[in-house]
Amino acid sequence: MIRARKPLLLLSGASLLLATACTDPSQVSGTDPNQKTKQGALLGGVLGAGVGALVSDKKGKGAVIGGILGAAGGAAVGNALDKQEAELRQQLDNDVQITNTGDRLILTMPQDILFDVDSTTIYPGLRGDLLTVARSLNNYPDTTVQVVGHTDSDGDASYNQNLSERRANAVADVLLEGGVPFSRVRTFGRGESQPVASNLTEAGKRQNRRVEIVILPNA
């Protein structure tokens, strides 16, 4: 029972460190250009320390080693995401929203710029953006890709579910045409089940009609 306390104390300390770092003014204000890299390193260090502590209680050496390895891995992931994000922002149309959460990139494309009403045929002008994403994915091969379709709540829910699946598949097909291996791509349709805005307004419906390309670094 006494031995088990060391890993728990180390984990608690790591959690406190993470909470303190998240209140850093440069991270809150977004003024630090390496914010995501630092967050990745910190998160990796915390998790690595926790794992190391659990597997070794000998003077905390496991936690130290785990923290070093975790921080290095987390920093590498964060740095790669920062770099890929910067490149995509330069290359893609401004209508494409890019979100970097520190552990993934989320590219959100409004369906109104991708498809005509009730259509799964991608507008020719947007194929270029999708092929640009494909080239980026090929330049960063150590990731998997989720293509997720969403709709608003107009119409029948089962129809919207099917439409979201077909639109996700249509976007994924262009990525595959761009050379992204089939094994890296997964498609999902969420229909109207995951709105990001109110379906009571036209503006909200436009936000809900979207396709998200989620880029996840491999563990």
mmCIF file with all atom_site columns, N, CA and C in Angstrom, residues 61-118:
data_model
loop_
_atom_site.group_PDB
_atom_site.id
_atom_site.type_symbol
_atom_site.label_atom_id
_atom_site.label_alt_id
_atom_site.label_comp_id
_atom_site.label_asym_id
_atom_site.label_entity_id
_atom_site.label_seq_id
_atom_site.pdbx_PDB_ins_code
_atom_site.Cartn_x
_atom_site.Cartn_y
_atom_site.Cartn_z
_atom_site.occupancy
_atom_site.B_iso_or_equiv
_atom_site.pdbx_formal_charge
_atom_site.auth_seq_id
_atom_site.auth_comp_id
_atom_site.auth_asym_id
_atom_site.auth_atom_id
_atom_site.pdbx_PDB_model_num
ATOM 1   N N  . LYS A 1 61  ? 12.651  6.706  -10.990 1.00 0.00 ? 61  LYS A N  1
ATOM 2   C CA . LYS A 1 61  ? 13.400  6.692  -12.248 1.00 0.00 ? 61  LYS A CA 1
ATOM 3   C C  . LYS A 1 61  ? 12.494  6.403  -13.432 1.00 0.00 ? 61  LYS A C  1
ATOM 4   N N  . GLY A 1 62  ? 11.518  5.529  -13.209 1.00 0.00 ? 62  GLY A N  1
ATOM 5   C CA . GLY A 1 62  ? 10.602  5.214  -14.305 1.00 0.00 ? 62  GLY A CA 1
ATOM 6   C C  . GLY A 1 62  ? 9.845   6.438  -14.759 1.00 0.00 ? 62  GLY A C  1
ATOM 7   N N  . ALA A 1 63  ? 9.424   7.257  -13.805 1.00 0.00 ? 63  ALA A N  1
ATOM 8   C CA . ALA A 1 63  ? 8.693   8.472  -14.151 1.00 0.00 ? 63  ALA A CA 1
ATOM 9   C C  . ALA A 1 63  ? 9.568   9.444  -14.916 1.00 0.00 ? 63  ALA A C  1
ATOM 10  N N  . VAL A 1 64  ? 10.820  9.591  -14.514 1.00 0.00 ? 64  VAL A N  1
ATOM 11  C CA . VAL A 1 64  ? 11.725  10.515 -15.193 1.00 0.00 ? 64  VAL A CA 1
ATOM 12  C C  . VAL A 1 64  ? 11.965  10.068 -16.625 1.00 0.00 ? 64  VAL A C  1
ATOM 13  N N  . ILE A 1 65  ? 12.281  8.785  -16.807 1.00 0.00 ? 65  ILE A N  1
ATOM 14  C CA . ILE A 1 65  ? 12.535  8.267  -18.151 1.00 0.00 ? 65  ILE A CA 1
ATOM 15  C C  . ILE A 1 65  ? 11.282  8.373  -19.005 1.00 0.00 ? 65  ILE A C  1
ATOM 16  N N  . GLY A 1 66  ? 10.153  7.976  -18.431 1.00 0.00 ? 66  GLY A N  1
ATOM 17  C CA . GLY A 1 66  ? 8.904   8.077  -19.175 1.00 0.00 ? 66  GLY A CA 1
ATOM 18  C C  . GLY A 1 66  ? 8.578   9.499  -19.554 1.00 0.00 ? 66  GLY A C  1
ATOM 19  N N  . GLY A 1 67  ? 8.842   10.443 -18.638 1.00 0.00 ? 67  GLY A N  1
ATOM 20  C CA . GLY A 1 67  ? 8.577   11.842 -18.925 1.00 0.00 ? 67  GLY A CA 1
ATOM 21  C C  . GLY A 1 67  ? 9.429   12.362 -20.054 1.00 0.00 ? 67  GLY A C  1
ATOM 22  N N  . ILE A 1 68  ? 10.714  11.997 -20.079 1.00 0.00 ? 68  ILE A N  1
ATOM 23  C CA . ILE A 1 68  ? 11.612  12.440 -21.144 1.00 0.00 ? 68  ILE A CA 1
ATOM 24  C C  . ILE A 1 68  ? 11.164  11.898 -22.494 1.00 0.00 ? 68  ILE A C  1
ATOM 25  N N  . LEU A 1 69  ? 10.881  10.600 -22.550 1.00 0.00 ? 69  LEU A N  1
ATOM 26  C CA . LEU A 1 69  ? 10.456  9.987  -23.813 1.00 0.00 ? 69  LEU A CA 1
ATOM 27  C C  . LEU A 1 69  ? 9.109   10.535 -24.264 1.00 0.00 ? 69  LEU A C  1
ATOM 28  N N  . GLY A 1 70  ? 8.189   10.696 -23.303 1.00 0.00 ? 70  GLY A N  1
ATOM 29  C CA . GLY A 1 70  ? 6.871   11.218 -23.658 1.00 0.00 ? 70  GLY A CA 1
ATOM 30  C C  . GLY A 1 70  ? 6.937   12.639 -24.163 1.00 0.00 ? 70  GLY A C  1
ATOM 31  N N  . ALA A 1 71  ? 7.766   13.475 -23.523 1.00 0.00 ? 71  ALA A N  1
ATOM 32  C CA . ALA A 1 71  ? 7.902   14.865 -23.952 1.00 0.00 ? 71  ALA A CA 1
ATOM 33  C C  . ALA A 1 71  ? 8.496   14.953 -25.339 1.00 0.00 ? 71  ALA A C  1
ATOM 34  N N  . ALA A 1 72  ? 9.501   14.120 -25.623 1.00 0.00 ? 72  ALA A N  1
ATOM 35  C CA . ALA A 1 72  ? 10.122  14.135 -26.946 1.00 0.00 ? 72  ALA A CA 1
ATOM 36  C C  . ALA A 1 72  ? 9.120   13.732 -28.016 1.00 0.00 ? 72  ALA A C  1
ATOM 37  N N  . GLY A 1 73  ? 8.349   12.668 -27.740 1.00 0.00 ? 73  GLY A N  1
ATOM 38  C CA . GLY A 1 73  ? 7.345   12.229 -28.712 1.00 0.00 ? 73  GLY A CA 1
ATOM 39  C C  . GLY A 1 73  ? 6.250   13.254 -28.903 1.00 0.00 ? 73  GLY A C  1
ATOM 40  N N  . GLY A 1 74  ? 5.786   13.848 -27.796 1.00 0.00 ? 74  GLY A N  1
ATOM 41  C CA . GLY A 1 74  ? 4.734   14.850 -27.886 1.00 0.00 ? 74  GLY A CA 1
ATOM 42  C C  . GLY A 1 74  ? 5.187   16.081 -28.634 1.00 0.00 ? 74  GLY A C  1
ATOM 43  N N  . ALA A 1 75  ? 6.442   16.499 -28.417 1.00 0.00 ? 75  ALA A N  1
ATOM 44  C CA . ALA A 1 75  ? 6.972   17.664 -29.124 1.00 0.00 ? 75  ALA A CA 1
ATOM 45  C C  . ALA A 1 75  ? 7.073   17.398 -30.609 1.00 0.00 ? 75  ALA A C  1
ATOM 46  N N  . ALA A 1 76  ? 7.485   16.200 -30.979 1.00 0.00 ? 76  ALA A N  1
ATOM 47  C CA . ALA A 1 76  ? 7.602   15.856 -32.401 1.00 0.00 ? 76  ALA A CA 1
ATOM 48  C C  . ALA A 1 76  ? 6.243   15.893 -33.077 1.00 0.00 ? 76  ALA A C  1
ATOM 49  N N  . VAL A 1 77  ? 5.227   15.340 -32.404 1.00 0.00 ? 77  VAL A N  1
ATOM 50  C CA . VAL A 1 77  ? 3.871   15.358 -32.961 1.00 0.00 ? 77  VAL A CA 1
ATOM 51  C C  . VAL A 1 77  ? 3.370   16.786 -33.098 1.00 0.00 ? 77  VAL A C  1
ATOM 52  N N  . GLY A 1 78  ? 3.534   17.590 -32.045 1.00 0.00 ? 78  GLY A N  1
ATOM 53  C CA . GLY A 1 78  ? 3.077   18.973 -32.078 1.00 0.00 ? 78  GLY A CA 1
ATOM 54  C C  . GLY A 1 78  ? 3.772   19.782 -33.154 1.00 0.00 ? 78  GLY A C  1
ATOM 55  N N  . ASN A 1 79  ? 5.082   19.566 -33.324 1.00 0.00 ? 79  ASN A N  1
ATOM 56  C CA . ASN A 1 79  ? 5.836   20.297 -34.331 1.00 0.00 ? 79  ASN A CA 1
ATOM 57  C C  . ASN A 1 79  ? 5.361   19.950 -35.733 1.00 0.00 ? 79  ASN A C  1
ATOM 58  N N  . ALA A 1 80  ? 5.115   18.657 -35.983 1.00 0.00 ? 80  ALA A N  1
ATOM 59  C CA . ALA A 1 80  ? 4.649   18.226 -37.301 1.00 0.00 ? 80  ALA A CA 1
ATOM 60  C C  . ALA A 1 80  ? 3.275   18.812 -37.609 1.00 0.00 ? 80  ALA A C  1
ATOM 61  N N  . LEU A 1 81  ? 2.391   18.836 -36.614 1.00 0.00 ? 81  LEU A N  1
ATOM 62  C CA . LEU A 1 81  ? 1.051   19.396 -36.826 1.00 0.00 ? 81  LEU A CA 1
ATOM 63  C C  . LEU A 1 81  ? 1.128   20.895 -37.089 1.00 0.00 ? 81  LEU A C  1
ATOM 64  N N  . ASP A 1 82  ? 1.981   21.608 -36.340 1.00 0.00 ? 82  ASP A N  1
ATOM 65  C CA . ASP A 1 82  ? 2.147   23.046 -36.554 1.00 0.00 ? 82  ASP A CA 1
ATOM 66  C C  . ASP A 1 82  ? 2.622   23.323 -37.974 1.00 0.00 ? 82  ASP A C  1
ATOM 67  N N  . LYS A 1 83  ? 3.588   22.543 -38.425 1.00 0.00 ? 83  LYS A N  1
ATOM 68  C CA . LYS A 1 83  ? 4.157   22.744 -39.752 1.00 0.00 ? 83  LYS A CA 1
ATOM 69  C C  . LYS A 1 83  ? 3.121   22.450 -40.837 1.00 0.00 ? 83  LYS A C  1
ATOM 70  N N  . GLN A 1 84  ? 2.416   21.330 -40.689 1.00 0.00 ? 84  GLN A N  1
ATOM 71  C CA . GLN A 1 84  ? 1.398   20.974 -41.678 1.00 0.00 ? 84  GLN A CA 1
ATOM 72  C C  . GLN A 1 84  ? 0.270   21.998 -41.703 1.00 0.00 ? 84  GLN A C  1
ATOM 73  N N  . GLU A 1 85  ? -0.127  22.470 -40.524 1.00 0.00 ? 85  GLU A N  1
ATOM 74  C CA . GLU A 1 85  ? -1.175  23.491 -40.447 1.00 0.00 ? 85  GLU A CA 1
ATOM 75  C C  . GLU A 1 85  ? -0.764  24.752 -41.198 1.00 0.00 ? 85  GLU A C  1
ATOM 76  N N  . ALA A 1 86  ? 0.462   25.222 -40.965 1.00 0.00 ? 86  ALA A N  1
ATOM 77  C CA . ALA A 1 86  ? 0.930   26.445 -41.612 1.00 0.00 ? 86  ALA A CA 1
ATOM 78  C C  . ALA A 1 86  ? 0.938   26.290 -43.131 1.00 0.00 ? 86  ALA A C  1
ATOM 79  N N  . GLU A 1 87  ? 1.375   25.155 -43.603 1.00 0.00 ? 87  GLU A N  1
ATOM 80  C CA . GLU A 1 87  ? 1.408   24.910 -45.046 1.00 0.00 ? 87  GLU A CA 1
ATOM 81  C C  . GLU A 1 87  ? 0.003   24.899 -45.633 1.00 0.00 ? 87  GLU A C  1
ATOM 82  N N  . LEU A 1 88  ? -0.921  24.220 -44.963 1.00 0.00 ? 88  LEU A N  1
ATOM 83  C CA . LEU A 1 88  ? -2.287  24.136 -45.476 1.00 0.00 ? 88  LEU A CA 1
ATOM 84  C C  . LEU A 1 88  ? -2.972  25.497 -45.485 1.00 0.00 ? 88  LEU A C  1
ATOM 85  N N  . ARG A 1 89  ? -2.700  26.323 -44.496 1.00 0.00 ? 89  ARG A N  1
ATOM 86  C CA . ARG A 1 89  ? -3.314  27.663 -44.460 1.00 0.00 ? 89  ARG A CA 1
ATOM 87  C C  . ARG A 1 89  ? -2.866  28.496 -45.662 1.00 0.00 ? 89  ARG A C  1
ATOM 88  N N  . GLN A 1 90  ? -1.644  28.289 -46.098 1.00 0.00 ? 90  GLN A N  1
ATOM 89  C CA . GLN A 1 90  ? -1.144  29.024 -47.254 1.00 0.00 ? 90  GLN A CA 1
ATOM 90  C C  . GLN A 1 90  ? -1.729  28.495 -48.562 1.00 0.00 ? 90  GLN A C  1
ATOM 91  N N  . GLN A 1 91  ? -2.055  27.207 -48.588 1.00 0.00 ? 91  GLN A N  1
ATOM 92  C CA . GLN A 1 91  ? -2.405  26.556 -49.846 1.00 0.00 ? 91  GLN A CA 1
ATOM 93  C C  . GLN A 1 91  ? -3.898  26.461 -50.105 1.00 0.00 ? 91  GLN A C  1
ATOM 94  N N  . LEU A 1 92  ? -4.724  26.490 -49.041 1.00 0.00 ? 92  LEU A N  1
ATOM 95  C CA . LEU A 1 92  ? -6.144  26.238 -49.198 1.00 0.00 ? 92  LEU A CA 1
ATOM 96  C C  . LEU A 1 92  ? -6.953  27.525 -49.261 1.00 0.00 ? 92  LEU A C  1
ATOM 97  N N  . ASP A 1 93  ? -8.146  27.407 -49.816 1.00 0.00 ? 93  ASP A N  1
ATOM 98  C CA . ASP A 1 93  ? -9.089  28.511 -49.879 1.00 0.00 ? 93  ASP A CA 1
ATOM 99  C C  . ASP A 1 93  ? -9.470  28.957 -48.472 1.00 0.00 ? 93  ASP A C  1
ATOM 100 N N  . ASN A 1 94  ? -9.763  30.239 -48.317 1.00 0.00 ? 94  ASN A N  1
ATOM 101 C CA . ASN A 1 94  ? -10.107 30.765 -46.999 1.00 0.00 ? 94  ASN A CA 1
ATOM 102 C C  . ASN A 1 94  ? -11.406 30.197 -46.442 1.00 0.00 ? 94  ASN A C  1
ATOM 103 N N  . ASP A 1 95  ? -12.240 29.611 -47.301 1.00 0.00 ? 95  ASP A N  1
ATOM 104 C CA . ASP A 1 95  ? -13.483 29.018 -46.820 1.00 0.00 ? 95  ASP A CA 1
ATOM 105 C C  . ASP A 1 95  ? -13.252 27.738 -46.027 1.00 0.00 ? 95  ASP A C  1
ATOM 106 N N  . VAL A 1 96  ? -12.061 27.174 -46.137 1.00 0.00 ? 96  VAL A N  1
ATOM 107 C CA . VAL A 1 96  ? -11.735 25.956 -45.403 1.00 0.00 ? 96  VAL A CA 1
ATOM 108 C C  . VAL A 1 96  ? -11.211 26.342 -44.024 1.00 0.00 ? 96  VAL A C  1
ATOM 109 N N  . GLN A 1 97  ? -11.910 25.915 -42.975 1.00 0.00 ? 97  GLN A N  1
ATOM 110 C CA . GLN A 1 97  ? -11.506 26.220 -41.602 1.00 0.00 ? 97  GLN A CA 1
ATOM 111 C C  . GLN A 1 97  ? -10.536 25.151 -41.108 1.00 0.00 ? 97  GLN A C  1
ATOM 112 N N  . ILE A 1 98  ? -9.430  25.578 -40.529 1.00 0.00 ? 98  ILE A N  1
ATOM 113 C CA . ILE A 1 98  ? -8.422  24.642 -40.015 1.00 0.00 ? 98  ILE A CA 1
ATOM 114 C C  . ILE A 1 98  ? -8.294  24.835 -38.512 1.00 0.00 ? 98  ILE A C  1
ATOM 115 N N  . THR A 1 99  ? -8.457  23.758 -37.768 1.00 0.00 ? 99  THR A N  1
ATOM 116 C CA . THR A 1 99  ? -8.347  23.793 -36.310 1.00 0.00 ? 99  THR A CA 1
ATOM 117 C C  . THR A 1 99  ? -7.246  22.838 -35.879 1.00 0.00 ? 99  THR A C  1
ATOM 118 N N  . ASN A 1 100 ? -6.293  23.350 -35.115 1.00 0.00 ? 100 ASN A N  1
ATOM 119 C CA . ASN A 1 100 ? -5.210  22.538 -34.574 1.00 0.00 ? 100 ASN A CA 1
ATOM 120 C C  . ASN A 1 100 ? -5.442  22.389 -33.081 1.00 0.00 ? 100 ASN A C  1
ATOM 121 N N  . THR A 1 101 ? -5.790  21.183 -32.641 1.00 0.00 ? 101 THR A N  1
ATOM 122 C CA . THR A 1 101 ? -6.082  20.951 -31.225 1.00 0.00 ? 101 THR A CA 1
ATOM 123 C C  . THR A 1 101 ? -4.849  20.539 -30.432 1.00 0.00 ? 101 THR A C  1
ATOM 124 N N  . GLY A 1 102 ? -3.718  20.379 -31.117 1.00 0.00 ? 102 GLY A N  1
ATOM 125 C CA . GLY A 1 102 ? -2.512  19.934 -30.443 1.00 0.00 ? 102 GLY A CA 1
ATOM 126 C C  . GLY A 1 102 ? -2.248  18.461 -30.642 1.00 0.00 ? 102 GLY A C  1
ATOM 127 N N  . ASP A 1 103 ? -3.329  17.673 -30.858 1.00 0.00 ? 103 ASP A N  1
ATOM 128 C CA . ASP A 1 103 ? -3.140  16.248 -31.126 1.00 0.00 ? 103 ASP A CA 1
ATOM 129 C C  . ASP A 1 103 ? -3.766  15.823 -32.455 1.00 0.00 ? 103 ASP A C  1
ATOM 130 N N  . ARG A 1 104 ? -4.334  16.797 -33.196 1.00 0.00 ? 104 ARG A N  1
ATOM 131 C CA . ARG A 1 104 ? -4.930  16.514 -34.501 1.00 0.00 ? 104 ARG A CA 1
ATOM 132 C C  . ARG A 1 104 ? -5.216  17.813 -35.235 1.00 0.00 ? 104 ARG A C  1
ATOM 133 N N  . LEU A 1 105 ? -5.349  17.698 -36.544 1.00 0.00 ? 105 LEU A N  1
ATOM 134 C CA . LEU A 1 105 ? -5.821  18.806 -37.366 1.00 0.00 ? 105 LEU A CA 1
ATOM 135 C C  . LEU A 1 105 ? -7.220  18.481 -37.857 1.00 0.00 ? 105 LEU A C  1
ATOM 136 N N  . ILE A 1 106 ? -8.106  19.476 -37.819 1.00 0.00 ? 106 ILE A N  1
ATOM 137 C CA . ILE A 1 106 ? -9.466  19.290 -38.318 1.00 0.00 ? 106 ILE A CA 1
ATOM 138 C C  . ILE A 1 106 ? -9.709  20.318 -39.416 1.00 0.00 ? 106 ILE A C  1
ATOM 139 N N  . LEU A 1 107 ? -9.913  19.837 -40.625 1.00 0.00 ? 107 LEU A N  1
ATOM 140 C CA . LEU A 1 107 ? -10.230 20.695 -41.754 1.00 0.00 ? 107 LEU A CA 1
ATOM 141 C C  . LEU A 1 107 ? -11.735 20.626 -41.977 1.00 0.00 ? 107 LEU A C  1
ATOM 142 N N  . THR A 1 108 ? -12.407 21.760 -41.845 1.00 0.00 ? 108 THR A N  1
ATOM 143 C CA . THR A 1 108 ? -13.855 21.813 -41.990 1.00 0.00 ? 108 THR A CA 1
ATOM 144 C C  . THR A 1 108 ? -14.211 22.517 -43.287 1.00 0.00 ? 108 THR A C  1
ATOM 145 N N  . MET A 1 109 ? -14.927 21.792 -44.147 1.00 0.00 ? 109 MET A N  1
ATOM 146 C CA . MET A 1 109 ? -15.336 22.339 -45.439 1.00 0.00 ? 109 MET A CA 1
ATOM 147 C C  . MET A 1 109 ? -16.857 22.428 -45.476 1.00 0.00 ? 109 MET A C  1
ATOM 148 N N  . PRO A 1 110 ? -17.402 23.634 -45.619 1.00 0.00 ? 110 PRO A N  1
ATOM 149 C CA . PRO A 1 110 ? -18.859 23.758 -45.720 1.00 0.00 ? 110 PRO A CA 1
ATOM 150 C C  . PRO A 1 110 ? -19.376 22.983 -46.923 1.00 0.00 ? 110 PRO A C  1
ATOM 151 N N  . GLN A 1 111 ? -20.436 22.199 -46.724 1.00 0.00 ? 111 GLN A N  1
ATOM 152 C CA . GLN A 1 111 ? -20.967 21.415 -47.833 1.00 0.00 ? 111 GLN A CA 1
ATOM 153 C C  . GLN A 1 111 ? -21.496 22.299 -48.950 1.00 0.00 ? 111 GLN A C  1
ATOM 154 N N  . ASP A 1 112 ? -21.875 23.546 -48.623 1.00 0.00 ? 112 ASP A N  1
ATOM 155 C CA . ASP A 1 112 ? -22.403 24.433 -49.656 1.00 0.00 ? 112 ASP A CA 1
ATOM 156 C C  . ASP A 1 112 ? -21.341 24.800 -50.687 1.00 0.00 ? 112 ASP A C  1
ATOM 157 N N  . ILE A 1 113 ? -20.046 24.723 -50.326 1.00 0.00 ? 113 ILE A N  1
ATOM 158 C CA . ILE A 1 113 ? -19.002 24.995 -51.307 1.00 0.00 ? 113 ILE A CA 1
ATOM 159 C C  . ILE A 1 113 ? -18.515 23.702 -51.958 1.00 0.00 ? 113 ILE A C  1
ATOM 160 N N  . LEU A 1 114 ? -18.902 22.564 -51.403 1.00 0.00 ? 114 LEU A N  1
ATOM 161 C CA . LEU A 1 114 ? -18.481 21.279 -51.951 1.00 0.00 ? 114 LEU A CA 1
ATOM 162 C C  . LEU A 1 114 ? -19.498 20.679 -52.911 1.00 0.00 ? 114 LEU A C  1
ATOM 163 N N  . PHE A 1 115 ? -20.790 20.811 -52.571 1.00 0.00 ? 115 PHE A N  1
ATOM 164 C CA . PHE A 1 115 ? -21.834 20.093 -53.292 1.00 0.00 ? 115 PHE A CA 1
ATOM 165 C C  . PHE A 1 115 ? -23.008 21.010 -53.618 1.00 0.00 ? 115 PHE A C  1
ATOM 166 N N  . ASP A 1 116 ? -23.718 20.655 -54.675 1.00 0.00 ? 116 ASP A N  1
ATOM 167 C CA . ASP A 1 116 ? -25.002 21.269 -54.946 1.00 0.00 ? 116 ASP A CA 1
ATOM 168 C C  . ASP A 1 116 ? -26.038 20.645 -54.009 1.00 0.00 ? 116 ASP A C  1
ATOM 169 N N  . VAL A 1 117 ? -27.229 21.201 -53.952 1.00 0.00 ? 117 VAL A N  1
ATOM 170 C CA . VAL A 1 117 ? -28.278 20.687 -53.065 1.00 0.00 ? 117 VAL A CA 1
ATOM 171 C C  . VAL A 1 117 ? -28.582 19.231 -53.394 1.00 0.00 ? 117 VAL A C  1
ATOM 172 N N  . ASP A 1 118 ? -28.587 18.389 -52.348 1.00 0.00 ? 118 ASP A N  1
ATOM 173 C CA . ASP A 1 118 ? -28.896 16.961 -52.458 1.00 0.00 ? 118 ASP A CA 1
ATOM 174 C C  . ASP A 1 118 ? -27.965 16.208 -53.399 1.00 0.00 ? 118 ASP A C  1
#
